[in-house]
């Protein structure tokens, strides 16, 4: 027992593993209570990030500045070409990595990123800083790298530079001391992060998370034990078995403690032995001193200034995160992903991941998942980094000393086998989790199970399936306005649609719910009257009226006949038809979008690309002439058809004969939850329109009350909170607490 305690105290790696295990246990035991540890985990991450930019600056300057021109030139050419070649291998891996993702359907509620214009990257600004200190302050990592390399290279040509280099090296050492101190806090930080993740991560989310862990480990093993050692044996006289025999102890150690720096001297020594063993065979007249003065003493330490393959493989988390949230990266995004990702990962992986998540508009809360899976994947990444360091050192040294050999047939055979092994491995993961262990799609239940969010102790309400009789009033009651009718009858009547997701629809329990339904409940409570919902498009027998459901003449008749006082869902403001109905003030905006088959989404990426599409057929579920004219002006060549059917009718016919169904992006996003094989497309630049409630004509008193009430609800945050809940799907506060031992097994808390 004493030996176990001593081994734990003496090994940081064991302490980190223990902290991780205890964190997982705490998360499972306490459940969502551990979310309070998020602050501690965030503080730990920031402490680790603090010295990263300064360390990168001084280490690059010192590492490059102390070289002489001749050595730097030869080393730079050979090591640089080798480095680029190895990077090309990992870039290929990053591109094919998504092939391993299974065919699991996914969809999401509306996100603002759908309507935001694509973020344009200014590569000149990104890589060439006009103010390097501003770049450091704003963590623009590629700019910092460019500046550091420029200073380091210029120092090569400077005389009497030793003092500067020594200062930089001392600064580098001091920053490493900070990092080592923070590393001692790793057991606590990892415990907090793991406990928070395990306590808040739901089982359905972990089902997707395991895909990245498996793929990352599999690719790391293939690269470490087949591709890289095989490449060395193909390009040099060194045999595969000699490579593995010489470095396996160092790789196992690096994997166990997840720290490559610790085994750096071992790797250098192993590489020297491997190269020295082939020198007498290829160059028996080689000078012994020349053998001892190996370029490996410079190449391997200097390589730590550049991201290794293990670190770059962490970039695979970005396409995984995009797939995880249901918005996988498109092929057109991969050039930006690669061109930006490699320079960004010159810095700390966590910092680089944060930057990349922001760049591709992936929710930044995915960072906590990245840190969680890094506990698993970091060891495989360190294993790969160790093998990469060996490959870089040996191939570069052999290139400088003329020991590279090209056997075209052997190289082609090795390349083909490596390609097939990689693709088949990814395909196997894809097949296994797509067909043997598939994940059942259930996000549609999230929408159809929603209940009213903010209403507490609502007024009495009733939902009519058909037009109800007129409201009963007390005898000799004088009615001078629609507001008088509502107050005296104690009833507010609201016309509704039962399939206008997520604004007004019937949930799985047969209840009428939605954002505008909830707004109606709040209005009736604030007015102190009961609430009745009257169906739109129904006669007094509950039968469908064969008319466009948004025919404004029909709506005007319902309002004028006092069948209803307000229409939901809210509709777009428009100038025509104001002689028949009135509008409240606008209380929100929506965006023009299209509900399309997933494979057609890219076609609808911009208005410009749509204008070039011939024979485009678009269905528009409204008779609003203003907005029909607006879309016709944007797409003059398209065939626009006003329809009187619901979207479900078209889906039953496989969407024929239309290419797209025009909707607000908010509504279309909700429909993708029900029909995940379809997608919402928002052509850029996004077009927004104001939304208001339809009111009876010439009812100024009612209009004034509704407008003042809407203003109050905007100011007190009611509209925003309902919008986030119903439209954006922010339902975390309404979900049952995640399963935990303390609540569901021991029943110590409710």
XYZ file of C-alpha atoms in Angstrom:
750
model
C 0.000 0.000 0.000
C 2.838 2.355 0.910
C 4.498 1.661 -2.448
C 1.288 2.529 -4.272
C 0.991 5.824 -2.404
C 4.622 6.663 -3.141
C 4.224 5.849 -6.841
C 1.175 8.111 -7.028
C 3.020 10.948 -5.306
C 6.056 10.602 -7.572
C 4.206 10.342 -10.895
C 2.270 13.290 -12.272
C 0.878 11.068 -15.026
C -0.665 8.728 -12.447
C -2.040 11.718 -10.527
C -3.664 13.063 -13.700
C -5.185 9.667 -14.474
C -6.414 9.440 -10.886
C -7.883 12.943 -11.106
C -9.610 12.012 -14.340
C -11.021 8.787 -12.883
C -12.230 10.563 -9.739
C -13.744 13.307 -11.892
C -15.682 10.771 -13.957
C -16.885 9.082 -10.769
C -17.891 12.422 -9.226
C -19.817 13.327 -12.385
C -21.669 10.012 -12.431
C -22.325 10.155 -8.679
C -23.392 13.801 -8.320
C -24.731 14.427 -11.839
C -25.396 18.025 -12.833
C -24.359 19.294 -9.397
C -20.773 19.093 -10.675
C -21.504 21.822 -13.252
C -20.399 24.276 -10.545
C -16.841 23.016 -11.131
C -16.845 24.548 -14.616
C -15.322 27.757 -13.215
C -12.396 25.807 -11.769
C -11.841 24.015 -15.062
C -11.958 27.299 -16.991
C -9.401 28.851 -14.632
C -7.087 25.869 -15.151
C -7.343 26.209 -18.942
C -6.589 29.940 -18.823
C -3.535 29.349 -16.639
C -2.207 26.904 -19.217
C -2.932 29.306 -22.074
C -1.294 32.306 -20.377
C 2.385 31.543 -21.217
C 1.723 29.956 -24.619
C 2.041 32.983 -26.939
C 5.158 34.398 -25.200
C 6.801 30.950 -25.164
C 6.129 30.438 -28.847
C 7.647 33.863 -29.609
C 10.900 33.458 -27.665
C 11.461 29.768 -28.491
C 11.122 30.327 -32.226
C 13.465 33.325 -32.132
C 16.079 31.477 -30.060
C 15.789 28.214 -31.995
C 16.330 29.839 -35.388
C 18.660 32.641 -34.309
C 21.436 30.420 -32.975
C 21.953 28.618 -36.289
C 24.637 29.716 -38.767
C 23.694 30.481 -42.348
C 25.212 27.361 -43.934
C 23.693 24.989 -41.418
C 20.401 26.810 -41.482
C 20.257 26.654 -45.272
C 21.043 22.947 -45.534
C 18.919 22.045 -42.550
C 16.114 24.293 -43.675
C 15.952 22.794 -47.155
C 16.151 19.143 -46.155
C 14.271 19.281 -42.872
C 11.773 21.714 -44.359
C 10.983 19.446 -47.309
C 10.699 16.451 -44.989
C 8.457 18.416 -42.654
C 6.204 19.486 -45.524
C 6.023 15.919 -46.817
C 4.976 14.596 -43.405
C 2.470 17.428 -43.097
C 0.989 16.426 -46.461
C 0.383 12.957 -45.042
C -1.481 14.307 -42.014
C -3.402 16.795 -44.180
C -4.574 13.866 -46.295
C -5.659 12.113 -43.093
C -7.587 15.206 -41.961
C -9.410 15.367 -45.295
C -10.457 11.688 -45.313
C -11.126 11.566 -41.542
C -14.872 12.317 -41.958
C -15.229 9.110 -44.003
C -15.279 7.328 -40.657
C -18.316 9.235 -39.402
C -21.394 6.965 -39.454
C -24.633 7.755 -41.242
C -26.401 9.029 -38.166
C -29.126 11.506 -38.890
C -28.800 14.819 -37.175
C -30.603 18.124 -37.178
C -30.755 21.191 -35.031
C -32.966 24.088 -34.100
C -32.466 27.475 -35.692
C -29.062 29.068 -35.183
C -28.037 32.647 -35.887
C -25.067 31.281 -37.818
C -27.512 30.275 -40.576
C -28.264 33.885 -41.427
C -24.948 35.501 -40.599
C -22.833 36.240 -43.680
C -19.892 33.878 -44.141
C -16.839 35.133 -42.318
C -14.267 36.149 -44.891
C -10.689 35.461 -43.928
C -8.123 38.078 -44.804
C -5.059 35.867 -45.155
C -2.790 38.902 -45.509
C -4.040 40.211 -42.168
C -3.949 36.714 -40.674
C -0.351 35.902 -41.580
C 1.334 39.315 -42.010
C 0.793 41.529 -38.954
C 1.014 45.293 -39.292
C 1.294 45.405 -35.498
C 2.758 42.195 -34.023
C 1.997 43.314 -30.468
C -1.666 43.700 -31.382
C -1.527 40.209 -32.906
C -0.141 38.841 -29.632
C -2.738 40.680 -27.559
C -5.566 39.343 -29.729
C -4.078 35.823 -30.025
C -3.832 35.977 -33.821
C -1.529 32.975 -33.821
C -0.453 32.814 -37.501
C 0.690 36.447 -37.335
C 2.711 35.771 -34.191
C 4.387 32.789 -35.882
C 5.296 34.867 -38.958
C 6.766 37.634 -36.812
C 8.745 35.161 -34.673
C 10.204 33.345 -37.685
C 11.163 36.661 -39.303
C 13.050 37.773 -36.176
C 14.714 34.361 -35.771
C 15.922 34.255 -39.375
C 17.192 37.841 -39.254
C 19.226 37.028 -36.124
C 21.231 34.523 -38.158
C 22.811 37.454 -40.021
C 23.455 39.518 -36.880
C 26.888 39.555 -35.202
C 27.310 39.354 -31.422
C 23.832 37.927 -31.013
C 24.671 35.466 -28.259
C 23.411 37.741 -25.488
C 20.033 38.152 -27.191
C 19.720 34.427 -27.773
C 20.652 33.679 -24.166
C 18.005 36.140 -22.970
C 15.422 34.466 -25.194
C 16.439 31.032 -23.948
C 16.205 32.190 -20.328
C 12.773 33.655 -21.012
C 11.805 30.364 -22.621
C 13.020 28.495 -19.540
C 11.071 30.815 -17.226
C 7.906 30.318 -19.252
C 8.447 26.567 -19.091
C 8.731 26.885 -15.308
C 5.292 28.535 -15.288
C 3.955 25.739 -17.470
C 5.477 23.085 -15.213
C 3.926 24.734 -12.164
C 0.525 24.789 -13.832
C 1.104 21.183 -14.881
C 1.362 20.293 -11.193
C -2.208 21.554 -10.875
C -3.310 19.235 -13.682
C -4.848 16.592 -11.380
C -7.149 19.266 -9.921
C -7.897 20.880 -13.282
C -8.525 17.561 -15.018
C -10.731 16.467 -12.113
C -12.874 19.613 -12.464
C -13.152 19.303 -16.244
C -13.915 15.571 -16.170
C -16.455 15.941 -13.351
C -18.260 18.765 -15.156
C -18.284 16.849 -18.447
C -19.356 13.541 -16.882
C -22.014 15.264 -14.799
C -23.597 17.162 -17.679
C -22.896 14.929 -20.685
C -25.972 12.931 -21.626
C -25.762 9.366 -22.861
C -27.078 10.295 -26.296
C -24.229 12.803 -26.633
C -21.559 10.285 -25.593
C -22.775 7.996 -28.355
C -21.365 10.475 -30.855
C -18.294 11.353 -28.774
C -16.954 7.806 -28.867
C -16.656 8.005 -32.649
C -13.878 10.596 -32.417
C -12.027 8.671 -29.701
C -12.065 5.465 -31.759
C -11.086 7.165 -35.026
C -8.310 9.184 -33.405
C -6.803 6.122 -31.723
C -7.078 4.001 -34.863
C -5.422 6.585 -37.131
C -2.658 7.199 -34.577
C -1.809 3.494 -34.451
C -1.801 3.161 -38.249
C 0.513 6.143 -38.674
C 2.784 5.204 -35.761
C 3.298 1.520 -36.507
C 2.819 1.281 -40.251
C 3.000 4.488 -42.280
C 5.911 6.368 -40.647
C 8.284 3.455 -39.861
C 7.400 1.956 -43.233
C 8.255 5.251 -44.928
C 11.676 5.291 -43.235
C 12.409 1.737 -44.373
C 11.342 2.549 -47.942
C 13.442 5.725 -48.242
C 16.535 4.608 -46.263
C 18.538 1.389 -45.722
C 17.143 1.102 -42.178
C 14.922 -1.934 -41.680
C 11.414 -1.733 -40.218
C 12.149 -4.210 -37.400
C 15.266 -2.263 -36.361
C 13.252 0.951 -36.106
C 10.576 -0.580 -33.897
C 13.130 -2.419 -31.744
C 15.182 0.727 -31.093
C 12.369 3.168 -30.272
C 9.596 1.037 -28.792
C 10.652 1.710 -25.183
C 10.640 5.470 -25.746
C 7.256 5.346 -27.494
C 5.690 3.274 -24.724
C 7.022 5.721 -22.140
C 5.713 8.702 -24.102
C 2.309 7.026 -24.436
C 2.146 6.220 -20.724
C 2.930 9.725 -19.486
C 1.546 11.683 -22.491
C 4.676 13.848 -22.583
C 7.114 13.770 -25.486
C 9.684 16.144 -23.976
C 10.578 13.608 -21.303
C 11.768 11.058 -23.876
C 13.444 13.575 -26.207
C 17.044 12.553 -25.290
C 16.119 8.888 -25.729
C 14.681 9.560 -29.189
C 17.765 11.522 -30.281
C 20.050 8.738 -29.108
C 17.937 6.046 -30.783
C 17.898 7.947 -34.075
C 21.680 8.413 -33.943
C 22.175 4.673 -33.491
C 19.875 3.846 -36.391
C 21.648 6.276 -38.724
C 25.137 5.350 -37.513
C 24.426 1.665 -38.111
C 23.954 2.267 -41.828
C 26.817 4.762 -42.320
C 29.655 2.193 -42.391
C 27.700 0.211 -44.968
C 27.111 3.148 -47.279
C 30.204 5.253 -46.557
C 33.052 3.227 -45.010
C 35.445 6.208 -45.286
C 33.226 8.475 -43.189
C 35.036 10.430 -40.517
C 34.113 9.344 -36.986
C 33.794 12.944 -35.841
C 31.406 13.623 -38.724
C 29.248 10.747 -37.529
C 29.232 12.028 -33.975
C 28.328 15.584 -35.068
C 24.905 14.467 -36.196
C 22.337 16.975 -37.511
C 19.865 15.150 -35.263
C 21.113 17.289 -32.359
C 19.609 20.291 -34.132
C 16.735 18.818 -36.151
C 14.846 17.042 -33.377
C 14.975 19.847 -30.767
C 14.198 22.460 -33.453
C 11.222 20.400 -34.632
C 9.466 21.255 -31.378
C 8.987 24.764 -32.750
C 6.608 23.330 -35.357
C 3.373 21.385 -34.859
C 3.979 17.648 -35.062
C 1.655 15.108 -36.638
C 0.186 14.138 -33.280
C -0.728 17.731 -32.593
C -2.098 18.300 -36.097
C -4.254 15.189 -35.806
C -6.084 17.053 -33.034
C -7.408 19.267 -35.840
C -9.678 16.350 -36.741
C -11.828 17.439 -33.814
C -13.042 20.404 -35.900
C -14.810 18.381 -38.651
C -15.964 16.004 -35.922
C -17.463 18.882 -33.916
C -19.207 20.181 -37.035
C -20.665 16.705 -37.694
C -21.563 16.356 -34.008
C -23.832 19.427 -34.075
C -25.385 18.498 -37.413
C -23.596 21.003 -39.675
C -20.697 19.054 -41.247
C -17.997 20.997 -43.054
C -18.615 21.334 -46.776
C -15.885 20.510 -49.319
C -15.466 24.221 -50.048
C -14.538 24.824 -46.394
C -11.646 22.357 -46.312
C -9.066 24.612 -48.016
C -9.695 27.216 -45.311
C -9.686 24.502 -42.649
C -6.253 23.231 -43.716
C -4.665 26.591 -44.589
C -5.697 28.107 -41.261
C -5.522 25.051 -39.016
C -1.845 24.233 -39.535
C -0.550 27.745 -38.645
C -3.012 28.053 -35.757
C -1.672 24.847 -34.208
C 1.785 26.366 -33.878
C 0.378 27.370 -30.492
C -1.330 25.411 -27.755
C -3.879 22.902 -29.028
C -6.636 24.246 -26.784
C -6.039 27.797 -27.952
C -5.925 26.682 -31.580
C -9.112 24.658 -31.204
C -10.897 27.648 -29.677
C -9.857 29.766 -32.661
C -11.004 27.153 -35.190
C -14.366 26.593 -33.480
C -15.015 30.313 -33.655
C -13.851 30.498 -37.275
C -16.329 27.854 -38.462
C -19.179 29.052 -36.214
C -19.276 25.837 -34.232
C -20.668 26.337 -30.706
C -17.763 27.178 -28.423
C -19.131 24.895 -25.706
C -17.645 22.094 -27.811
C -14.306 23.142 -26.293
C -15.175 21.361 -23.048
C -15.782 18.162 -25.024
C -12.432 18.644 -26.766
C -10.661 18.872 -23.415
C -12.528 15.807 -22.166
C -11.651 13.592 -25.140
C -8.066 14.885 -25.076
C -7.592 12.886 -21.876
C -8.091 9.805 -24.086
C -6.632 11.017 -27.374
C -3.588 12.895 -25.986
C -1.758 9.614 -25.335
C -2.314 8.425 -28.882
C -1.294 11.880 -30.094
C 1.932 11.691 -28.074
C 2.634 8.232 -29.482
C 2.226 9.597 -33.014
C 4.305 12.682 -32.178
C 7.160 10.438 -31.017
C 7.144 8.405 -34.225
C 6.858 11.605 -36.282
C 9.920 13.043 -34.499
C 11.902 9.916 -35.342
C 10.789 9.987 -38.987
C 11.561 13.690 -39.370
C 15.000 13.326 -37.780
C 16.107 10.207 -39.654
C 14.786 11.162 -43.109
C 16.170 14.724 -42.854
C 19.581 13.483 -41.677
C 19.759 10.849 -44.396
C 18.830 13.498 -46.968
C 21.614 15.815 -45.758
C 24.163 12.962 -45.799
C 23.109 11.499 -49.139
C 21.661 8.302 -47.715
C 18.191 8.579 -49.278
C 17.378 5.906 -51.844
C 14.403 5.810 -54.202
C 12.975 2.463 -55.198
C 10.051 3.494 -57.368
C 8.329 0.118 -57.322
C 8.713 -0.290 -53.553
C 7.514 3.264 -52.906
C 4.405 2.885 -55.093
C 3.518 -0.448 -53.471
C 3.939 1.027 -49.983
C 1.818 4.063 -50.904
C -1.026 1.939 -52.284
C -1.035 -0.393 -49.271
C -0.970 2.546 -46.830
C -3.823 4.240 -48.675
C -5.941 1.079 -48.642
C -5.236 0.373 -44.965
C -6.286 3.908 -44.012
C -9.436 4.003 -46.141
C -10.528 0.492 -45.160
C -10.017 1.285 -41.473
C -12.124 4.433 -41.713
C -14.713 2.569 -43.773
C -14.884 -0.183 -41.166
C -15.689 2.295 -38.395
C -18.277 3.906 -40.652
C -19.880 0.534 -41.456
C -19.867 -0.794 -37.880
C -21.535 2.265 -36.369
C -23.856 2.846 -39.309
C -25.249 -0.677 -39.615
C -24.209 -2.844 -36.647
C -24.492 -0.273 -33.840
C -26.663 2.471 -35.344
C -27.916 5.348 -33.221
C -31.658 5.906 -33.304
C -32.687 9.419 -34.308
C -34.799 11.082 -31.602
C -34.399 14.829 -31.997
C -37.907 15.023 -33.437
C -39.183 14.077 -29.983
C -37.408 17.086 -28.535
C -39.665 19.363 -30.569
C -42.892 17.385 -30.280
C -42.524 16.914 -26.509
C -42.064 20.602 -25.697
C -44.479 22.169 -23.238
C -45.272 25.768 -22.361
C -42.167 27.373 -20.913
C -42.885 30.572 -18.982
C -46.606 30.387 -18.269
C -47.335 29.888 -14.576
C -50.932 29.479 -13.317
C -52.440 30.395 -16.710
C -55.964 31.668 -17.209
C -58.596 29.125 -18.192
C -58.185 28.219 -21.853
C -59.881 26.093 -24.472
C -58.799 24.901 -27.904
C -61.674 24.531 -30.390
C -61.383 22.041 -33.264
C -64.004 24.017 -35.212
C -65.459 27.517 -35.246
C -67.210 28.081 -31.876
C -70.491 29.982 -31.337
C -70.370 33.715 -30.705
C -69.391 34.932 -27.269
C -72.205 35.372 -24.758
C -72.626 38.767 -23.111
C -74.702 39.921 -20.190
C -78.004 41.560 -21.089
C -77.943 45.272 -21.933
C -74.129 45.259 -22.139
C -72.919 48.158 -24.242
C -70.071 47.264 -26.563
C -68.262 50.179 -28.198
C -65.048 48.448 -29.265
C -63.376 45.085 -29.668
C -61.535 45.704 -26.396
C -64.925 46.159 -24.663
C -66.052 42.818 -26.121
C -62.980 41.056 -24.724
C -63.314 42.632 -21.282
C -67.049 42.099 -20.921
C -67.056 38.530 -22.234
C -63.890 37.777 -20.237
C -62.645 35.908 -23.308
C -59.765 36.572 -25.692
C -60.121 34.599 -28.909
C -57.007 33.771 -30.905
C -57.021 32.224 -34.367
C -54.393 29.494 -34.700
C -52.759 27.022 -37.079
C -52.014 23.563 -35.704
C -48.890 22.792 -37.763
C -46.899 26.043 -37.807
C -43.746 24.694 -36.118
C -42.321 25.999 -33.774
C -44.810 28.828 -33.302
C -48.189 27.120 -33.138
C -48.607 23.337 -33.262
C -50.006 20.274 -31.494
C -47.479 18.348 -29.387
C -47.391 14.615 -28.615
C -49.850 15.038 -25.742
C -52.407 16.768 -27.937
C -51.724 20.205 -26.449
C -51.540 23.374 -28.518
C -48.061 24.806 -27.930
C -45.496 27.059 -29.559
C -43.948 30.482 -29.129
C -46.991 32.440 -30.278
C -49.341 30.142 -28.366
C -47.396 30.916 -25.213
C -47.458 34.629 -26.030
C -51.258 34.347 -26.249
C -51.409 32.722 -22.808
C -49.300 35.515 -21.337
C -51.459 38.196 -22.995
C -54.682 36.687 -21.663
C -53.238 36.491 -18.161
C -52.033 40.088 -18.295
C -55.498 41.176 -19.482
C -57.189 39.052 -16.803
C -59.422 37.187 -19.267
C -59.864 33.578 -20.340
C -58.360 32.296 -23.579
C -59.989 30.470 -26.477
C -58.156 29.231 -29.553
C -60.113 29.211 -32.803
C -58.840 27.107 -35.752
C -57.982 28.834 -39.015
C -59.052 27.199 -42.259
C -61.903 25.254 -40.576
C -65.661 25.603 -40.887
C -68.168 25.206 -38.046
C -68.056 21.422 -38.583
C -64.286 21.274 -38.210
C -63.758 20.515 -41.914
C -60.920 22.060 -43.919
C -61.879 25.042 -46.036
C -60.524 24.556 -49.547
C -58.671 27.846 -49.521
C -55.155 29.049 -48.999
C -54.693 28.945 -45.245
C -53.154 32.410 -45.370
C -55.820 33.983 -47.565
C -56.127 37.433 -46.022
C -59.760 37.835 -47.065
C -60.614 34.747 -45.023
C -58.627 36.048 -42.066
C -60.292 39.451 -42.330
C -63.731 37.794 -42.266
C -62.855 35.827 -39.128
C -61.674 39.008 -37.431
C -64.580 41.179 -38.590
C -67.147 38.556 -37.562
C -65.655 38.567 -34.061
C -64.721 34.883 -34.397
C -61.237 35.842 -33.214
C -59.415 38.940 -31.982
C -55.854 38.108 -32.996
C -54.159 35.736 -35.450
C -51.187 33.492 -34.720
C -48.562 32.697 -35.739
C -47.241 36.172 -36.333
C -46.869 37.000 -39.990
C -44.764 39.317 -42.131
C -45.678 42.963 -42.295
C -46.652 44.164 -45.758
C -48.202 47.339 -47.213
C -51.004 45.810 -49.306
C -54.279 44.613 -47.807
C -54.237 47.114 -44.965
C -57.787 48.067 -45.801
C -58.934 44.614 -44.590
C -56.721 43.946 -41.556
C -54.414 45.754 -39.177
C -51.021 44.780 -37.809
C -49.522 45.153 -34.391
C -46.085 46.677 -34.106
C -43.303 44.363 -35.225
C -41.918 42.399 -32.274
C -39.255 40.293 -34.009
C -37.718 39.550 -37.383
C -37.353 36.399 -39.419
C -35.226 35.434 -42.388
C -36.166 34.197 -45.836
C -35.190 30.551 -46.133
C -35.933 27.436 -48.141
C -36.832 23.933 -47.031
C -34.975 21.635 -49.432
C -33.677 18.121 -49.827
C -30.290 17.853 -48.135
C -28.428 17.191 -51.379
C -29.744 20.479 -52.822
C -28.697 22.674 -49.903
C -25.467 23.874 -51.514
C -27.426 25.035 -54.566
C -29.253 27.536 -52.352
C -26.143 29.033 -50.750
C -26.515 32.446 -52.398
C -29.034 34.448 -54.378
C -26.440 34.867 -57.104
C -26.039 31.113 -57.586
C -29.814 30.635 -57.557
C -30.216 33.259 -60.262
C -28.025 31.113 -62.503
C -30.185 28.015 -61.949
C -32.549 27.243 -64.849
C -36.001 25.717 -64.338
C -36.087 26.431 -60.602
C -39.495 25.583 -59.109
C -40.398 27.104 -55.754
C -43.593 26.669 -53.741
C -44.724 29.624 -51.601
C -47.347 28.943 -48.885
C -48.793 32.463 -48.849
C -50.898 34.774 -50.962
C -48.899 37.773 -49.747
C -48.341 39.575 -53.038
C -45.648 41.823 -51.558
C -43.350 38.951 -50.612
C -44.117 36.965 -53.748
C -43.007 40.013 -55.737
C -39.894 40.273 -53.545
C -38.825 36.698 -54.290
C -39.763 37.092 -57.949
C -37.489 40.121 -58.133
C -34.639 38.107 -56.619
C -35.287 35.029 -58.774
C -36.857 36.305 -62.007
C -36.185 33.059 -63.892
C -37.778 30.813 -61.233
C -41.243 29.344 -61.463
C -43.103 30.487 -58.324
C -46.312 28.773 -57.262
C -48.644 29.823 -54.465
C -49.835 26.633 -52.747
C -52.634 25.813 -50.343
C -51.193 22.594 -48.956
C -49.194 22.028 -45.806
C -45.573 20.927 -45.953
C -46.494 17.412 -44.784
C -48.616 16.940 -47.896
C -45.602 17.665 -50.072
C -43.319 15.386 -48.081
C -45.738 12.525 -48.615
C -45.326 13.128 -52.351
C -41.514 13.279 -52.021
C -41.597 17.031 -52.513
C -42.591 16.731 -56.166
C -42.922 18.766 -58.291
C -40.975 21.545 -56.483
C -37.289 22.090 -55.773
C -37.875 24.079 -52.596
C -40.533 25.267 -50.208
C -40.181 28.937 -49.231
C -40.345 29.429 -45.468
C -38.838 31.544 -42.804
C -35.505 30.007 -41.805
C -36.805 29.675 -38.244
C -39.759 27.530 -39.326
C -37.714 25.510 -41.802
C -35.157 24.696 -39.084
C -37.871 23.258 -36.857
C -39.141 21.143 -39.746
C -35.696 19.593 -40.223
C -36.026 18.126 -36.720
C -39.126 16.276 -37.912
C -37.672 15.426 -41.318
C -33.869 15.149 -40.874
C -33.277 14.099 -44.487
C -34.207 17.659 -45.438
C -32.291 20.838 -44.729
C -32.812 24.554 -44.347
C -30.980 26.838 -46.745
C -30.589 30.588 -46.289
C -29.221 32.245 -49.442
C -26.666 34.958 -48.788
C -26.950 37.807 -48.254
C -29.722 36.901 -45.814
C -32.976 38.817 -46.179
C -34.914 39.592 -43.007
C -38.516 40.721 -42.665
C -40.439 42.184 -39.711
C -43.077 40.044 -38.010
C -46.290 41.220 -36.343
C -49.651 39.884 -35.200
C -52.718 40.339 -37.391
C -55.527 42.302 -35.702
C -59.063 43.349 -36.716
C -59.381 46.458 -38.843
C -60.252 49.737 -37.102
C -59.744 48.465 -33.551
C -57.399 51.168 -32.347
C -57.986 50.534 -28.636
C -57.104 46.842 -28.954
C -54.135 47.707 -31.184
C -52.839 50.216 -28.640
C -53.086 47.687 -25.805
C -51.371 44.937 -27.813
C -48.604 47.294 -28.971
C -47.867 48.532 -25.445
C -47.938 44.952 -24.174
C -45.503 43.816 -26.898
C -43.161 46.663 -25.980
C -43.235 45.570 -22.335
C -42.522 41.946 -23.281
C -39.587 43.055 -25.424
C -38.103 45.105 -22.610
C -38.547 42.515 -19.841
C -36.938 39.749 -21.904
C -40.045 37.600 -22.327
C -39.907 37.563 -26.125
C -36.187 36.809 -26.145
C -36.520 33.930 -23.683
C -39.444 32.415 -25.610
C -37.544 32.848 -28.883
C -34.528 31.062 -27.427
C -36.705 28.246 -26.089
C -39.045 27.603 -29.015
C -37.004 28.751 -32.014
C -33.389 28.156 -30.952
C -34.168 25.058 -28.897
C -32.511 26.244 -25.686
C -34.344 23.690 -23.552
C -31.644 22.722 -21.069
C -33.453 24.381 -18.185
C -36.557 22.245 -18.828
C -34.889 18.859 -19.216
C -34.951 16.410 -16.361
C -31.682 16.328 -14.424
C -29.250 13.878 -15.912
C -29.186 10.461 -14.292
C -26.953 10.309 -11.219
C -26.332 7.920 -8.371
C -27.103 10.464 -5.669
C -30.519 11.284 -7.175
C -31.733 8.165 -8.965
C -30.161 5.365 -6.903
C -29.654 6.665 -3.373
C -32.507 9.226 -3.583
C -30.650 11.612 -1.293
C -31.841 14.625 -3.306
C -34.892 15.360 -5.440
